[in-house]
Coordinates of C-alpha atoms in Angstrom, one line a residue:
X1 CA 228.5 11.6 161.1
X2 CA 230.5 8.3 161.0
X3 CA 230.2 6.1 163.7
X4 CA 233.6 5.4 165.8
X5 CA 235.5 3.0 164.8
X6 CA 235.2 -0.4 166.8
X7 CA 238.4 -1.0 168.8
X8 CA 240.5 -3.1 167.6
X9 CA 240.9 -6.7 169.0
X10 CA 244.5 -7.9 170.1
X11 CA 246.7 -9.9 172.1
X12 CA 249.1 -8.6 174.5
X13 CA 252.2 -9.8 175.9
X14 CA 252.4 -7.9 179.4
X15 CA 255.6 -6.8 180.6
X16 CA 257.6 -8.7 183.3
X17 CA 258.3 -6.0 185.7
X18 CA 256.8 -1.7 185.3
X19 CA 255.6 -1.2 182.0
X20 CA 257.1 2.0 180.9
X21 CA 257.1 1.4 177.1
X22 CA 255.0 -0.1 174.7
X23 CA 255.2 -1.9 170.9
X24 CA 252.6 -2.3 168.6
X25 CA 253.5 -5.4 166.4
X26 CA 250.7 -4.9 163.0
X27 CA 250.6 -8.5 161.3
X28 CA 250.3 -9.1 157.6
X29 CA 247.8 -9.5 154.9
X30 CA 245.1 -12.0 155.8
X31 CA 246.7 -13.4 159.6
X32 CA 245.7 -12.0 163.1
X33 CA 247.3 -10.6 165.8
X34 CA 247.4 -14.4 167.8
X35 CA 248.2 -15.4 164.6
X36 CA 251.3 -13.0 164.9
X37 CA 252.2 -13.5 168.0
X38 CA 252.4 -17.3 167.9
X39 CA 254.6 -17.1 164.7
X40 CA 257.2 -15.2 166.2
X41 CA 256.7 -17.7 169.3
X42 CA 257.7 -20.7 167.1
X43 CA 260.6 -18.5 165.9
X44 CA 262.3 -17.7 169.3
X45 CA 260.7 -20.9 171.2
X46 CA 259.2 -17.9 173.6
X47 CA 256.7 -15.3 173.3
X48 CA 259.2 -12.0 172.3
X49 CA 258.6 -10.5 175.7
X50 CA 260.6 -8.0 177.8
X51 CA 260.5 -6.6 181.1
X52 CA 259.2 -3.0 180.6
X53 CA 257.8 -3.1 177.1
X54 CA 254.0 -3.9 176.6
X55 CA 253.9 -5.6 173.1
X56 CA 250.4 -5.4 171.7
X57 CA 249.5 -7.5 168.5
X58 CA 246.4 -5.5 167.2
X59 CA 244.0 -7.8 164.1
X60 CA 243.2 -5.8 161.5
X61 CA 239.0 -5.6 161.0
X62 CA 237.9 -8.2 158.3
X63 CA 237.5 -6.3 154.8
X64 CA 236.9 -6.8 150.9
X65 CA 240.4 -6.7 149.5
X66 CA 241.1 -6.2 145.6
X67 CA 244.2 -8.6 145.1
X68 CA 241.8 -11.7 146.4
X69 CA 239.1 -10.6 143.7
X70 CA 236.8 -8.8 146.6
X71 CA 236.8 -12.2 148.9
X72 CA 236.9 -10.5 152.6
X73 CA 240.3 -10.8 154.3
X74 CA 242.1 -9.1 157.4
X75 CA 243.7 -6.5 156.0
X76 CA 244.9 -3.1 157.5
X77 CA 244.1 -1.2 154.0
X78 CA 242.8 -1.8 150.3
X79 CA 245.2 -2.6 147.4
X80 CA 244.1 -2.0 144.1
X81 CA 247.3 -4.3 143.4
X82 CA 250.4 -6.0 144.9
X83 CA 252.8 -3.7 143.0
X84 CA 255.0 -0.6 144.0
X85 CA 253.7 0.9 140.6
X86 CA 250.0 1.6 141.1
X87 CA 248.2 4.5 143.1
X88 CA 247.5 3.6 146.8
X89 CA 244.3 3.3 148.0
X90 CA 244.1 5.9 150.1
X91 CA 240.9 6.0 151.7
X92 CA 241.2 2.7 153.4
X93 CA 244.3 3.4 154.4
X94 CA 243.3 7.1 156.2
X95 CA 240.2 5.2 157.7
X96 CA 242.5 2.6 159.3
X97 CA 245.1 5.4 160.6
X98 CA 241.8 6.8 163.2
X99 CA 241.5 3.1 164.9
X100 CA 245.2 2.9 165.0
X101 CA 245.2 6.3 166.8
X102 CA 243.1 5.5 169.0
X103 CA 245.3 2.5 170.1
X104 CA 248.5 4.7 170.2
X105 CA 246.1 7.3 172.7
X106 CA 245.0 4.4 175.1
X107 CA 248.4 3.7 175.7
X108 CA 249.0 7.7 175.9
X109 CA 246.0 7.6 178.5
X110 CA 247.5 4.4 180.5
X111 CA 250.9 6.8 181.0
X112 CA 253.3 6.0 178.2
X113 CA 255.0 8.7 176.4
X114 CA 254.6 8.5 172.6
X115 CA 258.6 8.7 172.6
X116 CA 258.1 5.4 174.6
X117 CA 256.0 3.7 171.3
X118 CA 257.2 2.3 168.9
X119 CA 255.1 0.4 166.0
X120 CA 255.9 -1.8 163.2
X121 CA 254.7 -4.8 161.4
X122 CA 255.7 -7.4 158.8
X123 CA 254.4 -7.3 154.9
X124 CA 251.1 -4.7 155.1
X125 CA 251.7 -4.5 158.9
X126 CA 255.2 -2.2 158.1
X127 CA 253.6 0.0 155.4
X128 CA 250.8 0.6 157.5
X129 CA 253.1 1.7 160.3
X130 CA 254.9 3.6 158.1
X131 CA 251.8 5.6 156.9
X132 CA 250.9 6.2 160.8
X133 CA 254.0 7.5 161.9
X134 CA 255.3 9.3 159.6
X135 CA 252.1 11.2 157.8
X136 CA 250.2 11.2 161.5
X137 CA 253.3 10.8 163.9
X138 CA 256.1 12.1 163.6
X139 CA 256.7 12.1 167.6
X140 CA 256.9 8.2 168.0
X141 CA 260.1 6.4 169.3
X142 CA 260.6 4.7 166.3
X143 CA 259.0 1.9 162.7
X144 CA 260.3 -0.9 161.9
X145 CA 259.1 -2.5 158.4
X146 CA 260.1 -6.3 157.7
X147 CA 259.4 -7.0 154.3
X148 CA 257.4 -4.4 153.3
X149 CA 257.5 -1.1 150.9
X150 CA 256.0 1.9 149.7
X151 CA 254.3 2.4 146.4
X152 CA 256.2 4.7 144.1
X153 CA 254.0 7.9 145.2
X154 CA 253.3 7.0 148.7
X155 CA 251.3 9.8 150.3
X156 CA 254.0 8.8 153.1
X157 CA 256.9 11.0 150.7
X158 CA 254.2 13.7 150.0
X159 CA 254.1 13.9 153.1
X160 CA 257.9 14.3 154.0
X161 CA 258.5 16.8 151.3
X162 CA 256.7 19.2 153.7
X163 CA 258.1 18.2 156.8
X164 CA 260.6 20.1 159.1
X165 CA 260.9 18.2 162.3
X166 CA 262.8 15.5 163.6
X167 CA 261.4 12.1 162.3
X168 CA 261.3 8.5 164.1
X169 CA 264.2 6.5 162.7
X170 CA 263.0 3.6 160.5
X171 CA 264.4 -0.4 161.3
X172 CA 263.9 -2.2 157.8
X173 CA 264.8 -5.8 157.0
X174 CA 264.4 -8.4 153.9
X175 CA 265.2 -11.0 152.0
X176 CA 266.6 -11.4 149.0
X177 CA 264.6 -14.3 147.8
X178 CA 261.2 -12.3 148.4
X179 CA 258.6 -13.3 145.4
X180 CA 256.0 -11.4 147.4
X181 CA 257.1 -8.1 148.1
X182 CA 260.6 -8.0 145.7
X183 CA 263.6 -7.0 147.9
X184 CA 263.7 -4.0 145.1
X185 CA 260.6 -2.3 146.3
X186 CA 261.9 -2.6 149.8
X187 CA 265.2 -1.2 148.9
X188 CA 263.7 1.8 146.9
X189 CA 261.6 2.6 149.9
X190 CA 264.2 2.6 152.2
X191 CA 266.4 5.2 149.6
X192 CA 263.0 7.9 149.2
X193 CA 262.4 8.1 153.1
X194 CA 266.8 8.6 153.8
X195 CA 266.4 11.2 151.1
X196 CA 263.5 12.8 152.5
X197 CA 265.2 13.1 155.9
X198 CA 264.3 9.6 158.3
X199 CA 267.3 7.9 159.4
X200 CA 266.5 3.9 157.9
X201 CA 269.1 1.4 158.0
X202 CA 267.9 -1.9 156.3
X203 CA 269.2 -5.4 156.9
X204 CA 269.2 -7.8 154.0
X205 CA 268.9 -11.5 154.2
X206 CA 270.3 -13.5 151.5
X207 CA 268.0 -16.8 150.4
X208 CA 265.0 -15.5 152.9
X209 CA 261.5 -15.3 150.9
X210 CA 258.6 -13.2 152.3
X211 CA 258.9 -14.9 155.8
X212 CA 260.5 -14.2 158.8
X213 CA 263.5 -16.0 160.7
X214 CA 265.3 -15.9 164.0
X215 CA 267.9 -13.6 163.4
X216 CA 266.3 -11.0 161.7
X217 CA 264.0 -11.4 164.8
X218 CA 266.5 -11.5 167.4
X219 CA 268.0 -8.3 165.6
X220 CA 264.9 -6.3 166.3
X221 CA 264.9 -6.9 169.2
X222 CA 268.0 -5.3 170.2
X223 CA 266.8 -2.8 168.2
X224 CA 263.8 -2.1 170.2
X225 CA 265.7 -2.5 173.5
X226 CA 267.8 0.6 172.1
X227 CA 265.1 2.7 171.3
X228 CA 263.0 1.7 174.3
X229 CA 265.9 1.4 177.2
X230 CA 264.9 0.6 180.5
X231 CA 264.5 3.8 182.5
X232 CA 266.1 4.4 185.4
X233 CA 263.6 4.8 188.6
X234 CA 263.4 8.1 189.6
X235 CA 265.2 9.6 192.1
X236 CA 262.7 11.6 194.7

């Protein structure tokens, strides 16, 4: 059979105080979880840290990707193009689904409930989150997606035809003045998964291009911080 996947290299930003929750932050196309990490570090002047939530910054595993002519990049999953309007490839994106599940079960295994993970990314990073929870798990606190989309016949709304239970609600956010991923695809995204049942909100960002910025950051984290609330200690 296959061999298991390798584990997945990351940097972690440990929790200030009892670690009760957990966020996995997927980068995008061709950057690294440091890589990540220290671009939202330049954004807020501070790692984004909290006091209870674990925030892991997994790297996807070095692969040939399509859009770059075959030239091997660190992606999370193979596109045959950067378009909303082409098939996805859906192998890679299965294959990279196991070694994300095994990421969301060592934080299972270390005591956090998955209704205490959330997972998200920015460009790739939120489609691929958005393939993992909602196709594989459905049970997770909540996605956010920051300037990403679904291609028109995601496997992600074949999948949500056929669903009956309750769905993790979906944080979306970009800007206008994206040339990468068009605000459009974003938008149209964040319409299919309302009307297939997920509760999405999306924040826009007039004049931002396929980057990220302070407030959109500073948003989501309140966001988190609502989904992940600190939890009372228990009372024995």
């Amino acid at each position: 059979g296959m061999a298991a996947p390798a584990a997945l290299q990351r940097s972690v930003v440990s929790p200030a105080g009892r670690h009760t929750a957990s966020l996995i932050f997927l980068h995008g196309s061709g950057d690294t979880g440091q890589g990540a990490r220290t671009w939202i570090k330049q954004i807020l002047n501070q790692d984004m840290a909290f006091q209870h939530i674990k925030v892991i910054y997994p790297t996807a595993p070095s692969r040939p990707y399509t859009p770059m002519k075959g030239a091997f990049s660190n992606v999370w999953f193979d596109r045959y193009k950067i378009s909303n309007d082409c098939p996805e490839h859906i192998e890679s994106i299965d294959s990279m689904c196991q070694g994300l599940t095994d990421l969301i079960n060592d934080e299972v295994k270390s005591g956090i409930a998955k209704n205490r993970i959330l997972i998200g990314g920015f460009s790739m990073g939120g489609g691929m989150a958005m393939h993992l929870a909602y196709r594989f798990h459905q049970d997770l606190a909540g996605v956010f997606a920051l300037s990403s989309f679904l291609n028109k016949d995601s496997a992600v709304y074949q999948a949500l035809k056929r669903n009956e239970s309750a769905l993790p609600e979906l944080f979306q956010c970009h800007g206008t003045a994206d040339e990468l991923v068009l605000y459009s695809w974003g938008e149209e995204t964040n319409k299919m998964l309302k009307s297939l049942g997920v509760s999405a909100s999306l924040h826009t960002f007039p004049n931002l291009n396929h980057e990220l910025n302070r407030t959109e950051i500073e948003k989501l984290k309140s966001w988190i911080l609502k989904k992940l609330p600190v939890e009372a200690p228990n009372a024995n």
